[in-house]
Coordinates of N, CA and C and ligand atoms in Angstrom, one line a residue:
M20 N -0.8 -1.9 31.5 CA -1.9 -1.8 30.6 C -2.0 -2.9 29.6
L21 N -0.8 -3.1 29.0 CA -0.7 -4.2 27.9 C 0.5 -5.0 28.2
D22 N 0.3 -6.3 28.3 CA 1.4 -7.2 28.5 C 1.4 -8.4 27.5
M23 N 2.3 -8.4 26.6 CA 2.4 -9.5 25.6 C 3.6 -10.3 25.9
R24 N 3.5 -11.6 26.0 CA 4.6 -12.5 26.2 C 4.7 -13.6 25.1
Q25 N 5.7 -13.6 24.4 CA 6.0 -14.6 23.4 C 4.7 -14.8 22.5
V26 N 4.1 -13.7 22.1 CA 2.9 -13.8 21.3 C 3.3 -14.2 19.9
T27 N 2.6 -15.2 19.4 CA 2.8 -15.6 18.0 C 1.5 -15.5 17.2
K28 N 1.6 -15.2 15.9 CA 0.4 -15.2 15.0 C 0.8 -15.9 13.7
V29 N 0.1 -16.9 13.4 CA 0.4 -17.6 12.2 C -0.9 -17.5 11.3
Y30 N -0.7 -17.0 10.1 CA -1.8 -17.0 9.1 C -1.6 -18.2 8.3
R31 N -2.7 -19.1 8.2 CA -2.6 -20.3 7.4 C -3.6 -20.2 6.3
T32 N -3.0 -20.4 5.1 CA -3.9 -20.6 3.9 C -3.6 -22.0 3.4
E33 N -4.3 -22.5 2.4 CA -4.1 -23.9 2.0 C -2.6 -24.2 1.7
L34 N -2.0 -23.2 1.0 CA -0.6 -23.4 0.6 C 0.5 -22.8 1.4
V35 N 0.2 -21.7 2.1 CA 1.3 -21.1 2.8 C 0.9 -20.8 4.3
E36 N 2.0 -20.8 5.1 CA 1.9 -20.4 6.5 C 2.7 -19.2 6.6
T37 N 2.1 -18.1 7.1 CA 2.9 -16.9 7.4 C 3.0 -16.6 8.9
H38 N 4.2 -16.5 9.3 CA 4.4 -16.2 10.7 C 4.6 -14.7 10.9
A39 N 3.4 -14.1 11.1 CA 3.4 -12.6 11.2 C 4.0 -12.1 12.5
L40 N 3.7 -12.8 13.6 CA 4.4 -12.5 14.8 C 5.1 -13.8 15.3
R41 N 6.4 -13.7 15.6 CA 7.2 -14.9 15.9 C 7.3 -15.1 17.4
S42 N 7.6 -14.1 18.1 CA 7.6 -14.2 19.5 C 7.8 -12.8 20.1
L43 N 6.6 -12.2 20.1 CA 6.6 -10.8 20.5 C 6.4 -10.6 22.0
D44 N 7.4 -9.9 22.6 CA 7.3 -9.5 24.0 C 7.2 -8.0 24.1
L45 N 6.1 -7.6 24.7 CA 6.0 -6.1 24.9 C 5.2 -5.8 26.1
H46 N 5.7 -4.9 26.9 CA 5.0 -4.5 28.1 C 4.8 -3.0 28.0
V47 N 3.6 -2.5 28.0 CA 3.3 -1.1 28.0 C 2.6 -0.7 29.2
K48 N 3.2 0.2 30.0 CA 2.6 0.7 31.2 C 1.5 1.7 31.0
E49 N 0.6 1.8 31.9 CA -0.5 2.8 31.8 C 0.1 4.2 31.7
G50 N -0.5 4.9 30.7 CA -0.1 6.3 30.5 C 1.1 6.5 29.6
E51 N 1.7 5.4 29.1 CA 2.8 5.5 28.2 C 2.4 5.9 26.8
F52 N 3.3 6.6 26.1 CA 3.0 6.9 24.6 C 4.1 6.2 23.9
V53 N 3.7 5.2 23.2 CA 4.7 4.3 22.5 C 4.6 4.4 21.0
A54 N 5.7 4.6 20.3 CA 5.7 4.6 18.9 C 6.3 3.3 18.4
V55 N 5.6 2.7 17.4 CA 6.0 1.4 16.9 C 6.5 1.6 15.4
T56 N 7.7 1.3 15.1 CA 8.2 1.4 13.8 C 8.6 0.0 13.3
G57 N 9.0 0.0 12.0 CA 9.5 -1.3 11.5 C 9.2 -1.4 10.0
P58 N 9.9 -2.3 9.3 CA 9.7 -2.4 7.9 C 8.3 -2.9 7.5
S59 N 8.0 -2.6 6.3 CA 6.7 -3.1 5.7 C 6.7 -4.7 5.8
G60 N 5.6 -5.2 6.3 CA 5.5 -6.7 6.4 C 6.1 -7.3 7.6
S61 N 6.5 -6.4 8.6 CA 7.2 -6.9 9.8 C 6.2 -7.4 10.9
G62 N 4.9 -7.0 10.7 CA 4.0 -7.5 11.7 C 3.3 -6.3 12.5
K63 N 3.5 -5.1 12.2 CA 3.0 -4.0 13.0 C 1.5 -4.0 13.0
T64 N 0.9 -4.1 11.8 CA -0.6 -4.1 11.8 C -1.2 -5.3 12.5
T65 N -0.6 -6.4 12.3 CA -1.0 -7.6 13.0 C -0.9 -7.4 14.6
F66 N 0.2 -6.8 15.0 CA 0.3 -6.5 16.4 C -0.8 -5.6 16.9
L67 N -1.1 -4.5 16.1 CA -2.1 -3.5 16.5 C -3.5 -4.2 16.6
N68 N -3.8 -5.0 15.6 CA -5.1 -5.7 15.5 C -5.2 -6.7 16.7
I69 N -4.2 -7.3 17.1 CA -4.3 -8.2 18.3 C -4.4 -7.4 19.6
A70 N -3.6 -6.3 19.7 CA -3.7 -5.4 20.8 C -5.1 -4.8 21.0
G71 N -5.7 -4.5 19.8 CA -7.1 -4.0 19.8 C -8.2 -5.0 19.9
L72 N -7.8 -6.3 20.1 CA -8.8 -7.3 20.2 C -9.6 -7.5 19.0
L73 N -9.1 -7.1 17.8 CA -9.8 -7.3 16.6 C -9.4 -8.6 16.0
E74 N -8.3 -9.1 16.4 CA -7.8 -10.4 15.9 C -7.4 -11.3 17.1
T75 N -7.4 -12.6 16.9 CA -6.9 -13.5 17.9 C -5.4 -13.8 17.6
F76 N -4.8 -14.4 18.6 CA -3.4 -14.8 18.3 C -3.2 -16.3 18.4
T77 N -2.1 -16.8 18.0 CA -1.9 -18.2 17.9 C -1.3 -18.8 19.1
G78 N -0.3 -18.1 19.7 CA 0.3 -18.6 20.9 C 0.8 -17.5 21.8
G79 N 1.2 -17.9 23.0 CA 1.7 -16.9 23.9 C 0.7 -16.4 24.9
E80 N 1.0 -15.3 25.6 CA 0.1 -14.8 26.6 C -0.1 -13.3 26.4
F81 N -1.3 -12.9 26.6 CA -1.7 -11.4 26.4 C -2.6 -11.0 27.5
T82 N -2.2 -10.0 28.3 CA -3.1 -9.5 29.3 C -3.3 -8.0 29.0
L83 N -4.6 -7.6 29.0 CA -4.9 -6.2 28.7 C -5.7 -5.7 29.9
D84 N -5.1 -4.7 30.5 CA -5.6 -4.0 31.7 C -6.1 -5.1 32.7
G85 N -5.2 -6.0 32.9 CA -5.5 -7.0 34.0 C -6.3 -8.2 33.5
E86 N -6.9 -8.2 32.3 CA -7.7 -9.3 31.8 C -6.8 -10.2 30.9
N87 N -6.9 -11.5 31.3 CA -6.2 -12.4 30.4 C -7.0 -12.6 29.1
V88 N -6.5 -12.2 28.0 CA -7.3 -12.1 26.8 C -7.6 -13.5 26.2
K89 N -6.6 -14.4 26.5 CA -6.8 -15.7 25.9 C -8.0 -16.4 26.3
G90 N -8.5 -16.2 27.5 CA -9.6 -16.9 28.0 C -11.0 -16.3 27.6
L91 N -11.0 -15.2 26.9 CA -12.2 -14.5 26.6 C -13.0 -15.0 25.4
S92 N -14.3 -15.0 25.5 CA -15.1 -15.4 24.4 C -15.1 -14.2 23.4
D93 N -15.7 -14.4 22.2 CA -15.8 -13.3 21.2 C -16.6 -12.1 21.8
N94 N -17.7 -12.4 22.5 CA -18.5 -11.4 23.1 C -17.8 -10.6 24.2
Q95 N -17.0 -11.3 25.0 CA -16.3 -10.7 26.1 C -15.2 -9.8 25.5
R96 N -14.6 -10.2 24.4 CA -13.6 -9.4 23.7 C -14.2 -8.2 23.1
S97 N -15.3 -8.3 22.5 CA -16.0 -7.1 21.9 C -16.3 -6.1 23.0
K98 N -16.8 -6.6 24.1 CA -17.2 -5.8 25.2 C -16.0 -5.0 25.7
L99 N -14.9 -5.7 26.0 CA -13.7 -5.1 26.5 C -13.2 -4.0 25.5
R100 N -13.2 -4.4 24.2 CA -12.8 -3.5 23.2 C -13.6 -2.2 23.2
N101 N -14.9 -2.3 23.3 CA -15.8 -1.2 23.2 C -15.6 -0.3 24.5
Q102 N -15.3 -0.9 25.6 CA -15.2 -0.1 26.8 C -13.9 0.6 26.9
K103 N -12.8 0.0 26.4 CA -11.5 0.5 26.7 C -10.7 1.0 25.6
I104 N -11.0 0.6 24.3 CA -10.0 0.9 23.3 C -10.6 1.8 22.2
G105 N -9.8 2.8 21.8 CA -10.1 3.7 20.7 C -9.2 3.4 19.6
F106 N -9.7 3.5 18.3 CA -8.9 3.2 17.2 C -8.8 4.4 16.2
I107 N -7.6 4.7 15.8 CA -7.4 5.6 14.7 C -6.7 4.8 13.6
F108 N -7.5 4.1 12.8 CA -7.0 3.2 11.8 C -7.5 3.7 10.4
Q109 N -6.7 3.5 9.4 CA -7.2 3.9 8.1 C -8.3 3.0 7.6
S110 N -8.3 1.7 8.1 CA -9.4 0.8 7.8 C -10.7 1.1 8.5
F111 N -10.6 1.9 9.6 CA -11.8 2.3 10.3 C -12.3 3.7 9.8
N112 N -12.5 3.8 8.5 CA -12.9 5.0 7.9 C -14.2 5.6 8.4
L113 N -14.4 6.8 8.2 CA -15.7 7.4 8.5 C -16.8 6.8 7.6
I114 N -18.0 6.7 8.0 CA -19.1 6.2 7.2 C -19.6 7.3 6.4
P115 N -19.6 7.2 5.0 CA -19.8 8.3 4.1 C -21.2 8.9 4.2
D116 N -22.2 8.1 4.5 CA -23.6 8.6 4.5 C -24.1 9.1 5.9
L117 N -23.1 9.2 6.9 CA -23.4 9.8 8.2 C -22.6 11.1 8.3
N118 N -23.3 12.1 8.9 CA -22.5 13.3 9.2 C -21.5 13.1 10.3
L119 N -20.7 14.1 10.6 CA -19.6 13.9 11.6 C -20.2 13.6 12.9
F120 N -21.2 14.2 13.3 CA -21.8 13.9 14.6 C -22.2 12.5 14.7
D121 N -22.9 12.0 13.7 CA -23.4 10.6 13.7 C -22.3 9.6 13.6
N122 N -21.3 10.0 12.9 CA -20.1 9.1 12.8 C -19.5 8.9 14.2
C123 N -19.4 10.0 14.9 CA -18.8 9.9 16.3 C -19.8 9.1 17.2
D124 N -21.0 9.2 16.9 CA -22.1 8.6 17.7 C -22.1 7.0 17.7
V125 N -21.6 6.5 16.5 CA -21.7 5.0 16.3 C -21.1 4.2 17.5
P126 N -19.8 4.4 17.8 CA -19.3 3.6 18.9 C -19.9 3.9 20.3
L127 N -20.4 5.1 20.5 CA -21.0 5.4 21.8 C -22.4 4.7 21.9
R128 N -23.1 4.7 20.9 CA -24.4 4.0 20.9 C -24.2 2.6 21.2
Y129 N -23.2 2.0 20.5 CA -22.8 0.6 20.7 C -22.6 0.3 22.1
R130 N -22.0 1.3 22.8 CA -21.8 1.1 24.3 C -23.0 1.3 25.1
G131 N -24.1 1.7 24.5 CA -25.3 1.9 25.3 C -25.3 3.1 26.1
M132 N -24.6 4.1 25.7 CA -24.5 5.4 26.5 C -25.8 6.2 26.3
P133 N -26.3 6.9 27.3 CA -27.5 7.7 27.2 C -27.2 8.9 26.2
A134 N -28.3 9.3 25.5 CA -28.2 10.3 24.4 C -27.6 11.6 24.9
N135 N -28.0 12.1 26.1 CA -27.5 13.4 26.5 C -26.0 13.3 26.8
E136 N -25.5 12.2 27.3 CA -24.0 12.1 27.5 C -23.3 12.0 26.2
R137 N -23.9 11.3 25.3 CA -23.3 11.1 23.9 C -23.1 12.5 23.3
K138 N -24.2 13.3 23.4 CA -24.2 14.6 22.7 C -23.0 15.4 23.3
L139 N -22.9 15.5 24.6 CA -21.9 16.3 25.3 C -20.5 15.8 24.8
R140 N -20.3 14.5 24.8 CA -19.0 14.0 24.5 C -18.6 14.3 23.0
I141 N -19.6 14.1 22.2 CA -19.3 14.3 20.7 C -19.0 15.8 20.5
E142 N -19.8 16.7 21.0 CA -19.5 18.1 20.8 C -18.1 18.5 21.4
D143 N -17.8 17.9 22.5 CA -16.5 18.2 23.1 C -15.4 17.7 22.2
A144 N -15.5 16.5 21.7 CA -14.4 15.8 21.0 C -14.3 16.6 19.6
L145 N -15.4 16.9 19.0 CA -15.3 17.6 17.7 C -14.7 19.0 17.9
G146 N -15.1 19.6 19.0 CA -14.5 20.9 19.3 C -13.0 20.8 19.5
M147 N -12.5 19.8 20.2 CA -11.1 19.6 20.5 C -10.3 19.5 19.2
V148 N -10.8 18.9 18.2 CA -10.1 18.8 16.9 C -10.4 19.9 15.9
G149 N -11.1 20.9 16.4 CA -11.4 22.1 15.6 C -12.4 21.9 14.6
L150 N -13.4 21.0 14.8 CA -14.4 20.7 13.9 C -15.8 21.0 14.5
G151 N -15.8 21.8 15.5 CA -17.1 22.0 16.2 C -18.2 22.6 15.3
S152 N -17.8 23.4 14.3 CA -18.7 24.0 13.4 C -19.1 23.1 12.2
R153 N -18.5 21.9 12.2 CA -18.8 21.0 11.0 C -19.6 19.8 11.4
M154 N -20.2 19.8 12.5 CA -20.9 18.5 13.0 C -21.9 18.0 12.0
K155 N -22.5 18.9 11.2 CA -23.6 18.4 10.3 C -23.0 18.1 8.9
H156 N -21.7 18.3 8.8 CA -21.1 18.0 7.4 C -20.9 16.5 7.3
F157 N -20.9 16.1 6.0 CA -20.6 14.7 5.6 C -19.1 14.6 5.3
P158 N -18.5 13.4 5.5 CA -17.1 13.2 5.2 C -16.7 13.8 3.9
A159 N -17.5 13.6 2.8 CA -17.0 14.0 1.5 C -16.9 15.5 1.4
E160 N -17.6 16.3 2.3 CA -17.5 17.7 2.3 C -16.3 18.3 3.0
L161 N -15.4 17.4 3.5 CA -14.2 17.8 4.3 C -12.9 17.4 3.6
S162 N -11.9 18.1 3.9 CA -10.6 17.8 3.4 C -10.1 16.5 4.0
G163 N -9.0 15.9 3.4 CA -8.4 14.7 4.0 C -8.0 14.9 5.5
G164 N -7.4 16.1 5.7 CA -6.9 16.4 7.1 C -8.1 16.5 8.1
Q165 N -9.2 17.1 7.6 CA -10.4 17.2 8.5 C -11.0 15.9 8.7
Q166 N -11.0 15.0 7.7 CA -11.5 13.7 7.9 C -10.7 12.9 8.9
Q167 N -9.4 13.1 8.8 CA -8.5 12.4 9.8 C -8.8 12.9 11.2
R168 N -9.0 14.2 11.3 CA -9.3 14.8 12.7 C -10.6 14.3 13.2
A169 N -11.6 14.1 12.2 CA -12.9 13.6 12.6 C -12.8 12.2 13.2
A170 N -11.9 11.4 12.5 CA -11.7 10.0 13.0 C -11.1 10.0 14.4
I171 N -10.2 11.0 14.6 CA -9.6 11.1 15.9 C -10.7 11.5 16.9
A172 N -11.6 12.5 16.6 CA -12.6 12.9 17.5 C -13.5 11.7 17.8
R173 N -13.8 10.9 16.8 CA -14.6 9.7 17.1 C -14.0 8.8 18.1
A174 N -12.6 8.6 18.0 CA -11.9 7.8 19.0 C -11.9 8.5 20.4
L175 N -11.8 9.9 20.4 CA -11.7 10.6 21.6 C -13.0 10.6 22.4
A176 N -14.1 10.6 21.6 CA -15.4 10.8 22.3 C -15.6 9.6 23.3
G177 N -15.0 8.5 23.0 CA -15.2 7.3 23.9 C -14.3 7.4 25.1
S178 N -13.5 8.4 25.3 CA -12.4 8.5 26.3 C -11.8 7.1 26.5
P179 N -11.1 6.6 25.5 CA -10.5 5.3 25.6 C -9.3 5.3 26.6
R180 N -9.2 4.2 27.3 CA -8.0 4.0 28.2 C -6.8 3.8 27.4
L181 N -7.1 3.1 26.2 CA -6.0 2.7 25.3 C -6.3 3.2 23.9
L182 N -5.5 4.0 23.3 CA -5.7 4.5 22.0 C -4.7 3.9 21.1
L183 N -5.2 3.2 20.0 CA -4.3 2.5 19.0 C -4.4 3.3 17.7
A184 N -3.3 3.7 17.2 CA -3.3 4.5 16.0 C -2.4 3.9 15.0
D185 N -2.8 3.8 13.8 CA -2.1 3.3 12.6 C -1.8 4.4 11.7
E186 N -0.6 4.9 11.6 CA -0.2 6.0 10.7 C -1.2 7.1 10.9
P187 N -1.4 7.7 12.1 CA -2.5 8.7 12.3 C -2.2 10.0 11.5
T188 N -1.0 10.2 11.1 CA -0.8 11.4 10.3 C -0.4 11.1 8.9
G189 N -0.7 9.9 8.5 CA -0.3 9.4 7.1 C -0.7 10.3 6.0
N190 N -1.9 10.8 6.0 CA -2.4 11.6 4.8 C -2.3 13.1 5.0
L191 N -1.6 13.5 6.0 CA -1.6 15.0 6.4 C -0.4 15.7 6.0
D192 N -0.5 17.0 5.7 CA 0.7 17.8 5.5 C 1.4 18.0 6.9
S193 N 2.6 18.6 6.8 CA 3.4 18.5 8.1 C 2.8 19.4 9.2
Q194 N 2.2 20.5 8.8 CA 1.6 21.3 9.8 C 0.4 20.6 10.5
M195 N -0.4 20.0 9.7 CA -1.6 19.2 10.2 C -1.1 18.1 11.0
A196 N -0.1 17.4 10.5 CA 0.5 16.2 11.3 C 0.9 16.7 12.7
R197 N 1.5 17.8 12.7 CA 2.0 18.3 14.0 C 0.8 18.6 15.0
S198 N -0.3 19.2 14.4 CA -1.4 19.5 15.3 C -2.1 18.2 15.8
V199 N -2.1 17.2 14.9 CA -2.7 15.9 15.3 C -1.8 15.3 16.4
L200 N -0.5 15.4 16.2 CA 0.4 14.8 17.2 C 0.2 15.5 18.6
E201 N 0.0 16.8 18.5 CA -0.2 17.6 19.8 C -1.5 17.2 20.5
L202 N -2.5 16.9 19.6 CA -3.7 16.4 20.2 C -3.5 15.0 20.9
L203 N -2.8 14.2 20.2 CA -2.5 12.9 20.9 C -1.7 13.1 22.2
E204 N -0.8 14.0 22.2 CA 0.0 14.3 23.4 C -0.9 14.8 24.5
D205 N -1.9 15.6 24.1 CA -2.9 16.1 25.1 C -3.6 14.9 25.7
I206 N -4.2 14.1 24.9 CA -5.0 12.9 25.4 C -4.1 12.1 26.3
N207 N -2.8 11.9 25.9 CA -1.9 11.1 26.6 C -1.7 11.8 28.0
S208 N -1.6 13.1 28.0 CA -1.3 13.8 29.3 C -2.5 13.7 30.2
Q209 N -3.7 13.4 29.6 CA -4.9 13.2 30.4 C -5.0 11.8 30.9
G210 N -4.1 11.0 30.6 CA -4.0 9.6 31.2 C -4.2 8.5 30.2
A211 N -4.5 8.7 28.9 CA -4.7 7.6 28.0 C -3.3 7.0 27.6
T212 N -3.3 5.7 27.5 CA -2.1 5.0 27.0 C -2.2 5.0 25.4
I213 N -1.1 5.4 24.8 CA -1.2 5.5 23.3 C -0.1 4.6 22.7
I214 N -0.6 3.8 21.7 CA 0.4 3.0 20.9 C 0.1 3.4 19.4
M215 N 1.2 3.9 18.8 CA 1.0 4.5 17.5 C 2.1 3.9 16.5
V216 N 1.6 3.3 15.5 CA 2.5 2.8 14.4 C 2.7 4.0 13.4
T217 N 4.0 4.2 13.1 CA 4.3 5.3 12.2 C 5.5 5.0 11.4
H218 N 5.6 5.5 10.2 CA 6.8 5.4 9.4 C 7.6 6.7 9.5
D219 N 7.1 7.7 10.2 CA 7.7 9.0 10.3 C 8.6 9.1 11.5
P220 N 9.9 9.1 11.2 CA 10.9 9.1 12.3 C 10.8 10.4 13.2
E221 N 10.3 11.5 12.6 CA 10.2 12.7 13.4 C 9.1 12.5 14.5
L222 N 8.0 11.8 14.0 CA 6.9 11.5 14.9 C 7.3 10.6 16.0
A223 N 8.0 9.5 15.5 CA 8.5 8.5 16.5 C 9.4 9.1 17.5
A224 N 10.2 10.1 17.1 CA 11.1 10.7 18.1 C 10.4 11.4 19.2
R225 N 9.2 11.8 18.9 CA 8.5 12.6 20.0 C 7.8 11.7 21.0
A226 N 7.6 10.4 20.7 CA 7.0 9.5 21.6 C 8.0 9.2 22.8
Q227 N 7.4 8.8 23.9 CA 8.2 8.5 25.1 C 9.1 7.3 24.8
R228 N 8.6 6.4 24.1 CA 9.3 5.1 23.9 C 9.1 4.7 22.5
N229 N 10.2 4.1 21.9 CA 10.2 3.6 20.6 C 10.4 2.1 20.6
V230 N 9.4 1.4 19.9 CA 9.5 -0.1 19.8 C 9.7 -0.4 18.3
H231 N 10.6 -1.2 18.0 CA 10.9 -1.5 16.6 C 10.5 -3.0 16.4
I232 N 9.6 -3.2 15.4 CA 9.2 -4.6 15.1 C 9.9 -5.0 13.8
V233 N 10.6 -6.1 13.9 CA 11.3 -6.7 12.8 C 11.0 -8.2 12.8
D234 N 10.5 -8.7 11.6 CA 10.3 -10.2 11.5 C 9.4 -10.7 12.7
G235 N 8.4 -9.9 13.1 CA 7.4 -10.4 14.1 C 7.9 -10.4 15.5
M236 N 9.1 -9.7 15.7 CA 9.6 -9.6 17.1 C 9.8 -8.1 17.4
A237 N 9.6 -7.8 18.7 CA 9.8 -6.4 19.1 C 11.1 -6.1 19.8
T238 N 11.7 -5.0 19.5 CA 12.9 -4.6 20.2 C 12.6 -3.2 20.8
D239 N 12.9 -3.0 22.1 CA 12.7 -1.7 22.7 C 13.9 -0.8 22.4
L240 N 13.8 0.2 21.5 CA 14.9 1.0 21.2 C 15.3 1.9 22.4
S241 N 14.3 2.2 23.2 CA 14.6 3.1 24.3 C 15.6 2.6 25.3
V242 N 15.6 1.2 25.4 CA 16.5 0.6 26.4 C 17.7 -0.1 25.7
E243 N 17.8 0.1 24.4 CA 18.9 -0.5 23.7 C 19.7 0.6 23.0
P244 N 20.5 1.4 23.8 CA 21.2 2.5 23.2 C 22.0 2.2 21.9
S245 N 22.6 1.0 21.9 CA 23.4 0.6 20.8 C 22.6 0.5 19.5
L246 N 21.3 0.0 19.7 CA 20.4 -0.1 18.5 C 19.9 1.3 18.0
S247 N 19.6 2.1 19.0 CA 19.1 3.4 18.6 C 20.2 4.3 17.9
R248 N 21.4 4.0 18.3 CA 22.5 4.7 17.6 C 22.6 4.2 16.1
I249 N 22.4 2.9 15.9 CA 22.5 2.4 14.6 C 21.3 3.0 13.7
R250 N 20.2 3.2 14.4 CA 19.0 3.7 13.7 C 19.3 5.2 13.3
E251 N 20.0 5.9 14.1 CA 20.3 7.3 13.8 C 21.4 7.3 12.6
Ligands
LIG322 P1 -1.2 -1.0 7.2 O1 -2.2 -0.6 8.2 O2 -1.1 -2.4 6.9 O3 0.1 -0.3 7.4 P2 -1.4 0.7 4.9 O4 -2.5 0.9 3.9 O5 -0.9 1.9 5.7 O6 -1.9 -0.4 5.8 O7 -0.1 0.1 4.1 C1 -0.2 -1.1 3.4 C2 1.2 -1.7 3.4 O8 2.2 -0.7 3.0 C3 1.6 -2.1 4.8 O9 2.3 -3.3 4.7 C4 2.4 -1.0 5.3 O10 3.4 -1.4 6.3 C5 3.1 -0.5 4.1 N1 3.4 1.0 4.1 C6 2.4 2.0 4.3 N2 3.0 3.2 4.3 C7 4.3 3.0 4.1 C8 5.4 3.8 4.0 N3 5.3 5.1 4.1 N4 6.7 3.3 3.8 C9 6.8 1.9 3.7 N5 5.8 1.1 3.8 C10 4.5 1.6 4.0
LIG323 P1 3.1 -4.5 8.6 O1 1.9 -3.8 9.2 O2 4.3 -4.3 9.5 O3 3.3 -4.1 7.2 P2 1.5 -6.9 8.7 O4 1.2 -7.1 10.1 O5 0.4 -6.2 7.9 O6 2.8 -6.1 8.6 O7 1.9 -8.2 8.0 C1 2.8 -9.2 8.6 C2 2.9 -10.4 7.7 O8 1.7 -11.1 7.8 C3 3.1 -10.1 6.3 O9 3.9 -11.1 5.7 C4 1.7 -10.2 5.7 O10 1.7 -10.5 4.4 C5 1.1 -11.3 6.6 N1 -0.4 -11.1 6.7 C6 -1.0 -10.1 7.3 N2 -2.4 -10.2 7.3 C7 -2.6 -11.4 6.7 C8 -3.8 -12.2 6.5 N3 -5.0 -11.8 6.8 N4 -3.6 -13.4 5.8 C9 -2.4 -13.9 5.5 N5 -1.2 -13.2 5.7 C10 -1.3 -12.0 6.4

């Protein structure tokens, strides 16, 4: 599904050069559920943004679902993103002046989906996260946990092949966090590949695979028993 080889990302400003990714190698198979951990500033968000085709990279090779990303134009990248990728990002917040239904509708409209199919998918997705009775509510009328679940519904409505999540349970109490995780596990068991950045070791422990990013490089903890022992 996702294959990154020696991917580098350099942010250049007039005075400084930041090497956010130094030489990141990561291969994620279709249907995997991968948790990404790592210290603050290690490159996790940069990695997710590149994986989600929101940002370009400086060097290396990146293939997403068989497409060589390097050769794509901006338009082709947006198209691929809209077709295949769902985001649960804090920066992708709900739009305050749209109700939940319309919030979920934005990415589907963008994909040019017919109205009747959009309606079915949105009702289904909001139902799955337990917000079926809140479709006409606005984000401000919901708790933080409900907003988080609405953002998940928006991602689910598009049935993404690849779901990228950045701290999906970050603002939730532990019970809500568990139900969100169960939801992600459901989607995963239905075939979606999931890559989730988290600071929560308990959450990371439930993923199939743990990848640790340090200094812009990825280590697979699942295949490095000595390292995972150190982590424990
Ligand atoms: P990001 O998507 O960049 O992680 P956040 O708003 O979640 O955005 O966090 C801003 C910065 O704080 C990031 O560099 C992130 O890695 C770091 N950060 C967020 N939550 C935690 C946490 N619980 N512990 C340590 N660092 C954190
Ligand atoms: P994490 O998500 O692990 O906290 P980030 O990917 O957000 O890490 O950041 C990795 C490094 O790249 C950090 O040193 C950060 O300051 C830098 N960085 C991230 N985004 C930018 C940007 N747009 N411009 C310049 N530097 C950036």
